[in-house]
Amino acid sequence: FVSTADAVFAPLAARQVVRAVQADAQTARNDTTLAVAVAYFNVQQARGEVAGAAEALKRAEALVARTEKLAPDLAPELEVNRARTEAARRRQGVESAYERWQVASADLTRLLRLQPGTLVEPAEEPSLAVTLIDPGTPLDELVAIGLTHRPELSSYQAVVQAALVRVRQEKRRPLYPTLAVRGVGSN
Protein backbone atom coordinates (compact mmCIF):
# COMPACT_ATOMS: atom_id res chain seq x y z
CA PHE A 1 0.00 0.00 0.00
CA VAL A 2 1.22 3.47 -0.87
CA SER A 3 -0.33 6.52 0.74
CA THR A 4 -0.46 9.59 -1.48
CA ALA A 5 -0.70 11.71 1.69
CA ASP A 6 2.79 10.47 2.60
CA ALA A 7 4.01 11.31 -0.90
CA VAL A 8 2.68 14.87 -0.61
CA PHE A 9 3.53 15.76 3.01
CA ALA A 10 6.65 13.72 3.85
CA PRO A 11 8.98 15.84 1.66
CA LEU A 12 7.64 19.02 3.27
CA ALA A 13 8.35 17.69 6.76
CA ALA A 14 11.76 16.38 5.65
CA ARG A 15 12.74 19.84 4.37
CA GLN A 16 11.89 21.32 7.77
CA VAL A 17 13.96 18.65 9.53
CA VAL A 18 16.91 19.43 7.23
CA ARG A 19 16.48 23.13 8.06
CA ALA A 20 16.56 22.27 11.78
CA VAL A 21 19.74 20.21 11.38
CA GLN A 22 21.43 23.03 9.45
CA ALA A 23 20.49 25.48 12.19
CA ASP A 24 21.88 23.08 14.81
CA ALA A 25 25.16 22.92 12.89
CA GLN A 26 25.29 26.72 12.82
CA THR A 27 24.64 26.74 16.57
CA ALA A 28 27.64 24.46 17.10
CA ARG A 29 29.82 26.73 14.94
CA ASN A 30 28.64 29.79 16.88
CA ASP A 31 29.31 28.12 20.23
CA THR A 32 32.81 27.13 19.14
CA THR A 33 33.55 30.60 17.82
CA LEU A 34 32.34 32.13 21.09
CA ALA A 35 34.49 29.78 23.18
CA VAL A 36 37.58 30.62 21.10
CA ALA A 37 36.87 34.37 21.25
CA VAL A 38 36.40 34.29 25.03
CA ALA A 39 39.61 32.27 25.45
CA TYR A 40 41.49 34.68 23.17
CA PHE A 41 40.29 37.71 25.11
CA ASN A 42 41.28 35.96 28.35
CA VAL A 43 44.79 35.55 26.92
CA GLN A 44 44.79 39.21 25.88
CA GLN A 45 43.64 40.30 29.35
CA ALA A 46 46.21 38.11 31.10
CA ARG A 47 48.98 39.49 28.88
CA GLY A 48 47.80 43.01 29.71
CA GLU A 49 47.98 42.15 33.41
CA VAL A 50 51.58 40.97 32.89
CA ALA A 51 52.43 44.26 31.20
CA GLY A 52 50.81 46.24 34.03
CA ALA A 53 52.52 44.17 36.71
CA ALA A 54 55.89 44.57 34.96
CA GLU A 55 55.40 48.35 34.83
CA ALA A 56 54.53 48.42 38.54
CA LEU A 57 57.64 46.34 39.30
CA LYS A 58 59.80 48.75 37.30
CA ARG A 59 58.48 51.68 39.31
CA ALA A 60 58.91 49.83 42.61
CA GLU A 61 62.54 49.02 41.74
CA ALA A 62 63.13 52.68 40.85
CA LEU A 63 61.68 53.62 44.24
CA VAL A 64 64.08 51.20 45.95
CA ALA A 65 67.03 52.77 44.14
CA ARG A 66 65.98 56.31 45.11
CA THR A 67 65.25 55.31 48.70
CA GLU A 68 68.64 53.61 49.05
CA LYS A 69 70.34 56.81 47.85
CA LEU A 70 68.43 58.87 50.43
CA ALA A 71 68.73 56.36 53.26
CA PRO A 72 71.96 57.41 54.87
CA ASP A 73 70.98 61.06 55.16
CA LEU A 74 67.21 61.63 54.90
CA ALA A 75 65.28 58.34 55.06
CA PRO A 76 65.47 55.80 57.85
CA GLU A 77 66.42 52.18 57.05
CA LEU A 78 62.79 51.25 57.68
CA GLU A 79 61.76 53.11 54.51
CA VAL A 80 64.37 51.26 52.48
CA ASN A 81 63.02 47.94 53.78
CA ARG A 82 59.49 49.04 53.00
CA ALA A 83 60.46 49.86 49.40
CA ARG A 84 62.27 46.52 49.04
CA THR A 85 59.23 44.67 50.38
CA GLU A 86 56.99 46.46 47.89
CA ALA A 87 59.37 45.55 45.06
CA ALA A 88 59.30 41.90 46.20
CA ARG A 89 55.48 41.95 46.25
CA ARG A 90 55.48 43.42 42.74
CA ARG A 91 57.85 40.63 41.54
CA GLN A 92 55.35 38.10 42.90
CA GLY A 93 52.59 39.99 41.09
CA VAL A 94 54.48 39.67 37.81
CA GLU A 95 54.92 35.92 38.38
CA SER A 96 51.23 35.49 39.22
CA ALA A 97 50.15 37.46 36.16
CA TYR A 98 52.50 35.43 33.97
CA GLU A 99 51.02 32.25 35.42
CA ARG A 100 47.48 33.45 34.58
CA TRP A 101 48.69 34.18 31.03
CA GLN A 102 50.05 30.64 30.74
CA VAL A 103 46.77 29.14 31.98
CA ALA A 104 44.68 31.27 29.61
CA SER A 105 47.04 30.36 26.78
CA ALA A 106 46.69 26.65 27.61
CA ASP A 107 42.90 26.98 27.45
CA LEU A 108 43.12 28.62 24.02
CA THR A 109 45.61 26.09 22.67
CA ARG A 110 43.32 23.28 23.86
CA LEU A 111 40.37 24.78 22.00
CA LEU A 112 42.41 25.36 18.86
CA ARG A 113 44.10 21.97 19.19
CA LEU A 114 47.56 23.52 19.01
CA GLN A 115 50.73 21.97 20.39
CA PRO A 116 50.37 21.74 24.20
CA GLY A 117 52.67 24.12 26.03
CA THR A 118 52.46 26.77 23.31
CA LEU A 119 52.34 30.27 24.79
CA VAL A 120 49.92 32.33 22.74
CA GLU A 121 50.97 35.93 22.34
CA PRO A 122 48.31 38.10 20.69
CA ALA A 123 49.40 40.37 17.86
CA GLU A 124 47.55 43.33 19.37
CA GLU A 125 48.95 45.60 22.04
CA PRO A 126 48.27 44.52 25.65
CA SER A 127 46.18 47.67 26.17
CA LEU A 128 43.79 46.86 23.31
CA ALA A 129 40.22 48.04 23.88
CA VAL A 130 37.50 46.35 21.82
CA THR A 131 33.96 47.66 21.43
CA LEU A 132 31.69 44.86 20.20
CA ILE A 133 28.39 46.68 20.57
CA ASP A 134 27.76 50.40 20.38
CA PRO A 135 26.91 51.40 23.97
CA GLY A 136 24.25 53.78 22.63
CA THR A 137 22.21 51.00 20.98
CA PRO A 138 18.78 50.69 22.64
CA LEU A 139 18.08 47.45 24.49
CA ASP A 140 14.94 46.69 22.46
CA GLU A 141 16.99 46.82 19.26
CA LEU A 142 19.63 44.48 20.70
CA VAL A 143 16.95 41.99 21.79
CA ALA A 144 15.42 42.05 18.31
CA ILE A 145 18.82 41.44 16.72
CA GLY A 146 19.50 38.60 19.12
CA LEU A 147 16.17 36.92 18.47
CA THR A 148 16.48 37.11 14.69
CA HIS A 149 20.06 35.83 14.56
CA ARG A 150 19.90 32.87 16.94
CA PRO A 151 20.15 29.60 15.00
CA GLU A 152 18.75 27.69 17.99
CA LEU A 153 15.48 29.53 17.54
CA SER A 154 15.47 28.73 13.81
CA SER A 155 16.02 25.08 14.65
CA TYR A 156 13.12 25.04 17.10
CA GLN A 157 10.89 26.81 14.58
CA ALA A 158 11.79 24.28 11.88
CA VAL A 159 11.02 21.35 14.20
CA VAL A 160 7.65 22.92 15.04
CA GLN A 161 6.92 23.46 11.33
CA ALA A 162 7.78 19.81 10.60
CA ALA A 163 5.41 18.71 13.36
CA LEU A 164 2.66 20.96 11.96
CA VAL A 165 3.15 19.44 8.50
CA ARG A 166 2.80 15.96 10.02
CA VAL A 167 -0.39 17.03 11.82
CA ARG A 168 -1.83 18.35 8.53
CA GLN A 169 -0.78 15.10 6.87
CA GLU A 170 -2.67 13.00 9.39
CA LYS A 171 -5.74 15.24 9.29
CA ARG A 172 -5.91 14.96 5.51
CA ARG A 173 -4.93 11.32 5.24
CA PRO A 174 -8.56 10.16 4.95
CA LEU A 175 -9.06 12.54 2.02
CA TYR A 176 -6.12 11.20 -0.01
CA PRO A 177 -6.35 7.88 -1.80
CA THR A 178 -4.24 4.91 -0.76
CA LEU A 179 -3.00 2.83 -3.61
CA ALA A 180 -2.58 -0.91 -3.48
CA VAL A 181 0.13 -2.09 -5.81
CA ARG A 182 0.35 -5.72 -6.77
CA GLY A 183 2.98 -7.40 -8.79
CA VAL A 184 2.53 -10.07 -11.46
CA GLY A 185 1.84 -13.33 -9.68
CA SER A 186 0.47 -11.83 -6.45
CA ASN A 187 -3.12 -12.47 -5.47
C-alpha positions as YAML, in Angstrom:
chain: A
units: angstrom
residues:
- id: 1
  name: PHE
  ca: [0.00, 0.00, 0.00]
- id: 2
  name: VAL
  ca: [1.22, 3.47, -0.87]
- id: 3
  name: SER
  ca: [-0.33, 6.52, 0.74]
- id: 4
  name: THR
  ca: [-0.46, 9.59, -1.48]
- id: 5
  name: ALA
  ca: [-0.70, 11.71, 1.69]
- id: 6
  name: ASP
  ca: [2.79, 10.47, 2.60]
- id: 7
  name: ALA
  ca: [4.01, 11.31, -0.90]
- id: 8
  name: VAL
  ca: [2.68, 14.87, -0.61]
- id: 9
  name: PHE
  ca: [3.53, 15.76, 3.01]
- id: 10
  name: ALA
  ca: [6.65, 13.72, 3.85]
- id: 11
  name: PRO
  ca: [8.98, 15.84, 1.66]
- id: 12
  name: LEU
  ca: [7.64, 19.02, 3.27]
- id: 13
  name: ALA
  ca: [8.35, 17.69, 6.76]
- id: 14
  name: ALA
  ca: [11.76, 16.38, 5.65]
- id: 15
  name: ARG
  ca: [12.74, 19.84, 4.37]
- id: 16
  name: GLN
  ca: [11.89, 21.32, 7.77]
- id: 17
  name: VAL
  ca: [13.96, 18.65, 9.53]
- id: 18
  name: VAL
  ca: [16.91, 19.43, 7.23]
- id: 19
  name: ARG
  ca: [16.48, 23.13, 8.06]
- id: 20
  name: ALA
  ca: [16.56, 22.27, 11.78]
- id: 21
  name: VAL
  ca: [19.74, 20.21, 11.38]
- id: 22
  name: GLN
  ca: [21.43, 23.03, 9.45]
- id: 23
  name: ALA
  ca: [20.49, 25.48, 12.19]
- id: 24
  name: ASP
  ca: [21.88, 23.08, 14.81]
- id: 25
  name: ALA
  ca: [25.16, 22.92, 12.89]
- id: 26
  name: GLN
  ca: [25.29, 26.72, 12.82]
- id: 27
  name: THR
  ca: [24.64, 26.74, 16.57]
- id: 28
  name: ALA
  ca: [27.64, 24.46, 17.10]
- id: 29
  name: ARG
  ca: [29.82, 26.73, 14.94]
- id: 30
  name: ASN
  ca: [28.64, 29.79, 16.88]
- id: 31
  name: ASP
  ca: [29.31, 28.12, 20.23]
- id: 32
  name: THR
  ca: [32.81, 27.13, 19.14]
- id: 33
  name: THR
  ca: [33.55, 30.60, 17.82]
- id: 34
  name: LEU
  ca: [32.34, 32.13, 21.09]
- id: 35
  name: ALA
  ca: [34.49, 29.78, 23.18]
- id: 36
  name: VAL
  ca: [37.58, 30.62, 21.10]
- id: 37
  name: ALA
  ca: [36.87, 34.37, 21.25]
- id: 38
  name: VAL
  ca: [36.40, 34.29, 25.03]
- id: 39
  name: ALA
  ca: [39.61, 32.27, 25.45]
- id: 40
  name: TYR
  ca: [41.49, 34.68, 23.17]
- id: 41
  name: PHE
  ca: [40.29, 37.71, 25.11]
- id: 42
  name: ASN
  ca: [41.28, 35.96, 28.35]
- id: 43
  name: VAL
  ca: [44.79, 35.55, 26.92]
- id: 44
  name: GLN
  ca: [44.79, 39.21, 25.88]
- id: 45
  name: GLN
  ca: [43.64, 40.30, 29.35]
- id: 46
  name: ALA
  ca: [46.21, 38.11, 31.10]
- id: 47
  name: ARG
  ca: [48.98, 39.49, 28.88]
- id: 48
  name: GLY
  ca: [47.80, 43.01, 29.71]
- id: 49
  name: GLU
  ca: [47.98, 42.15, 33.41]
- id: 50
  name: VAL
  ca: [51.58, 40.97, 32.89]
- id: 51
  name: ALA
  ca: [52.43, 44.26, 31.20]
- id: 52
  name: GLY
  ca: [50.81, 46.24, 34.03]
- id: 53
  name: ALA
  ca: [52.52, 44.17, 36.71]
- id: 54
  name: ALA
  ca: [55.89, 44.57, 34.96]
- id: 55
  name: GLU
  ca: [55.40, 48.35, 34.83]
- id: 56
  name: ALA
  ca: [54.53, 48.42, 38.54]
- id: 57
  name: LEU
  ca: [57.64, 46.34, 39.30]
- id: 58
  name: LYS
  ca: [59.80, 48.75, 37.30]
- id: 59
  name: ARG
  ca: [58.48, 51.68, 39.31]
- id: 60
  name: ALA
  ca: [58.91, 49.83, 42.61]
- id: 61
  name: GLU
  ca: [62.54, 49.02, 41.74]
- id: 62
  name: ALA
  ca: [63.13, 52.68, 40.85]
- id: 63
  name: LEU
  ca: [61.68, 53.62, 44.24]
- id: 64
  name: VAL
  ca: [64.08, 51.20, 45.95]
- id: 65
  name: ALA
  ca: [67.03, 52.77, 44.14]
- id: 66
  name: ARG
  ca: [65.98, 56.31, 45.11]
- id: 67
  name: THR
  ca: [65.25, 55.31, 48.70]
- id: 68
  name: GLU
  ca: [68.64, 53.61, 49.05]
- id: 69
  name: LYS
  ca: [70.34, 56.81, 47.85]
- id: 70
  name: LEU
  ca: [68.43, 58.87, 50.43]
- id: 71
  name: ALA
  ca: [68.73, 56.36, 53.26]
- id: 72
  name: PRO
  ca: [71.96, 57.41, 54.87]
- id: 73
  name: ASP
  ca: [70.98, 61.06, 55.16]
- id: 74
  name: LEU
  ca: [67.21, 61.63, 54.90]
- id: 75
  name: ALA
  ca: [65.28, 58.34, 55.06]
- id: 76
  name: PRO
  ca: [65.47, 55.80, 57.85]
- id: 77
  name: GLU
  ca: [66.42, 52.18, 57.05]
- id: 78
  name: LEU
  ca: [62.79, 51.25, 57.68]
- id: 79
  name: GLU
  ca: [61.76, 53.11, 54.51]
- id: 80
  name: VAL
  ca: [64.37, 51.26, 52.48]
- id: 81
  name: ASN
  ca: [63.02, 47.94, 53.78]
- id: 82
  name: ARG
  ca: [59.49, 49.04, 53.00]
- id: 83
  name: ALA
  ca: [60.46, 49.86, 49.40]
- id: 84
  name: ARG
  ca: [62.27, 46.52, 49.04]
- id: 85
  name: THR
  ca: [59.23, 44.67, 50.38]
- id: 86
  name: GLU
  ca: [56.99, 46.46, 47.89]
- id: 87
  name: ALA
  ca: [59.37, 45.55, 45.06]
- id: 88
  name: ALA
  ca: [59.30, 41.90, 46.20]
- id: 89
  name: ARG
  ca: [55.48, 41.95, 46.25]
- id: 90
  name: ARG
  ca: [55.48, 43.42, 42.74]
- id: 91
  name: ARG
  ca: [57.85, 40.63, 41.54]
- id: 92
  name: GLN
  ca: [55.35, 38.10, 42.90]
- id: 93
  name: GLY
  ca: [52.59, 39.99, 41.09]
- id: 94
  name: VAL
  ca: [54.48, 39.67, 37.81]
- id: 95
  name: GLU
  ca: [54.92, 35.92, 38.38]
- id: 96
  name: SER
  ca: [51.23, 35.49, 39.22]
- id: 97
  name: ALA
  ca: [50.15, 37.46, 36.16]
- id: 98
  name: TYR
  ca: [52.50, 35.43, 33.97]
- id: 99
  name: GLU
  ca: [51.02, 32.25, 35.42]
- id: 100
  name: ARG
  ca: [47.48, 33.45, 34.58]
- id: 101
  name: TRP
  ca: [48.69, 34.18, 31.03]
- id: 102
  name: GLN
  ca: [50.05, 30.64, 30.74]
- id: 103
  name: VAL
  ca: [46.77, 29.14, 31.98]
- id: 104
  name: ALA
  ca: [44.68, 31.27, 29.61]
- id: 105
  name: SER
  ca: [47.04, 30.36, 26.78]
- id: 106
  name: ALA
  ca: [46.69, 26.65, 27.61]
- id: 107
  name: ASP
  ca: [42.90, 26.98, 27.45]
- id: 108
  name: LEU
  ca: [43.12, 28.62, 24.02]
- id: 109
  name: THR
  ca: [45.61, 26.09, 22.67]
- id: 110
  name: ARG
  ca: [43.32, 23.28, 23.86]
- id: 111
  name: LEU
  ca: [40.37, 24.78, 22.00]
- id: 112
  name: LEU
  ca: [42.41, 25.36, 18.86]
- id: 113
  name: ARG
  ca: [44.10, 21.97, 19.19]
- id: 114
  name: LEU
  ca: [47.56, 23.52, 19.01]
- id: 115
  name: GLN
  ca: [50.73, 21.97, 20.39]
- id: 116
  name: PRO
  ca: [50.37, 21.74, 24.20]
- id: 117
  name: GLY
  ca: [52.67, 24.12, 26.03]
- id: 118
  name: THR
  ca: [52.46, 26.77, 23.31]
- id: 119
  name: LEU
  ca: [52.34, 30.27, 24.79]
- id: 120
  name: VAL
  ca: [49.92, 32.33, 22.74]
- id: 121
  name: GLU
  ca: [50.97, 35.93, 22.34]
- id: 122
  name: PRO
  ca: [48.31, 38.10, 20.69]
- id: 123
  name: ALA
  ca: [49.40, 40.37, 17.86]
- id: 124
  name: GLU
  ca: [47.55, 43.33, 19.37]
- id: 125
  name: GLU
  ca: [48.95, 45.60, 22.04]
- id: 126
  name: PRO
  ca: [48.27, 44.52, 25.65]
- id: 127
  name: SER
  ca: [46.18, 47.67, 26.17]
- id: 128
  name: LEU
  ca: [43.79, 46.86, 23.31]
- id: 129
  name: ALA
  ca: [40.22, 48.04, 23.88]
- id: 130
  name: VAL
  ca: [37.50, 46.35, 21.82]
- id: 131
  name: THR
  ca: [33.96, 47.66, 21.43]
- id: 132
  name: LEU
  ca: [31.69, 44.86, 20.20]
- id: 133
  name: ILE
  ca: [28.39, 46.68, 20.57]
- id: 134
  name: ASP
  ca: [27.76, 50.40, 20.38]
- id: 135
  name: PRO
  ca: [26.91, 51.40, 23.97]
- id: 136
  name: GLY
  ca: [24.25, 53.78, 22.63]
- id: 137
  name: THR
  ca: [22.21, 51.00, 20.98]
- id: 138
  name: PRO
  ca: [18.78, 50.69, 22.64]
- id: 139
  name: LEU
  ca: [18.08, 47.45, 24.49]
- id: 140
  name: ASP
  ca: [14.94, 46.69, 22.46]
- id: 141
  name: GLU
  ca: [16.99, 46.82, 19.26]
- id: 142
  name: LEU
  ca: [19.63, 44.48, 20.70]
- id: 143
  name: VAL
  ca: [16.95, 41.99, 21.79]
- id: 144
  name: ALA
  ca: [15.42, 42.05, 18.31]
- id: 145
  name: ILE
  ca: [18.82, 41.44, 16.72]
- id: 146
  name: GLY
  ca: [19.50, 38.60, 19.12]
- id: 147
  name: LEU
  ca: [16.17, 36.92, 18.47]
- id: 148
  name: THR
  ca: [16.48, 37.11, 14.69]
- id: 149
  name: HIS
  ca: [20.06, 35.83, 14.56]
- id: 150
  name: ARG
  ca: [19.90, 32.87, 16.94]
- id: 151
  name: PRO
  ca: [20.15, 29.60, 15.00]
- id: 152
  name: GLU
  ca: [18.75, 27.69, 17.99]
- id: 153
  name: LEU
  ca: [15.48, 29.53, 17.54]
- id: 154
  name: SER
  ca: [15.47, 28.73, 13.81]
- id: 155
  name: SER
  ca: [16.02, 25.08, 14.65]
- id: 156
  name: TYR
  ca: [13.12, 25.04, 17.10]
- id: 157
  name: GLN
  ca: [10.89, 26.81, 14.58]
- id: 158
  name: ALA
  ca: [11.79, 24.28, 11.88]
- id: 159
  name: VAL
  ca: [11.02, 21.35, 14.20]
- id: 160
  name: VAL
  ca: [7.65, 22.92, 15.04]
- id: 161
  name: GLN
  ca: [6.92, 23.46, 11.33]
- id: 162
  name: ALA
  ca: [7.78, 19.81, 10.60]
- id: 163
  name: ALA
  ca: [5.41, 18.71, 13.36]
- id: 164
  name: LEU
  ca: [2.66, 20.96, 11.96]
- id: 165
  name: VAL
  ca: [3.15, 19.44, 8.50]
- id: 166
  name: ARG
  ca: [2.80, 15.96, 10.02]
- id: 167
  name: VAL
  ca: [-0.39, 17.03, 11.82]
- id: 168
  name: ARG
  ca: [-1.83, 18.35, 8.53]
- id: 169
  name: GLN
  ca: [-0.78, 15.10, 6.87]
- id: 170
  name: GLU
  ca: [-2.67, 13.00, 9.39]
- id: 171
  name: LYS
  ca: [-5.74, 15.24, 9.29]
- id: 172
  name: ARG
  ca: [-5.91, 14.96, 5.51]
- id: 173
  name: ARG
  ca: [-4.93, 11.32, 5.24]
- id: 174
  name: PRO
  ca: [-8.56, 10.16, 4.95]
- id: 175
  name: LEU
  ca: [-9.06, 12.54, 2.02]
- id: 176
  name: TYR
  ca: [-6.12, 11.20, -0.01]
- id: 177
  name: PRO
  ca: [-6.35, 7.88, -1.80]
- id: 178
  name: THR
  ca: [-4.24, 4.91, -0.76]
- id: 179
  name: LEU
  ca: [-3.00, 2.83, -3.61]
- id: 180
  name: ALA
  ca: [-2.58, -0.91, -3.48]
- id: 181
  name: VAL
  ca: [0.13, -2.09, -5.81]
- id: 182
  name: ARG
  ca: [0.35, -5.72, -6.77]
- id: 183
  name: GLY
  ca: [2.98, -7.40, -8.79]
- id: 184
  name: VAL
  ca: [2.53, -10.07, -11.46]
- id: 185
  name: GLY
  ca: [1.84, -13.33, -9.68]
- id: 186
  name: SER
  ca: [0.47, -11.83, -6.45]
- id: 187
  name: ASN
  ca: [-3.12, -12.47, -5.47]
...
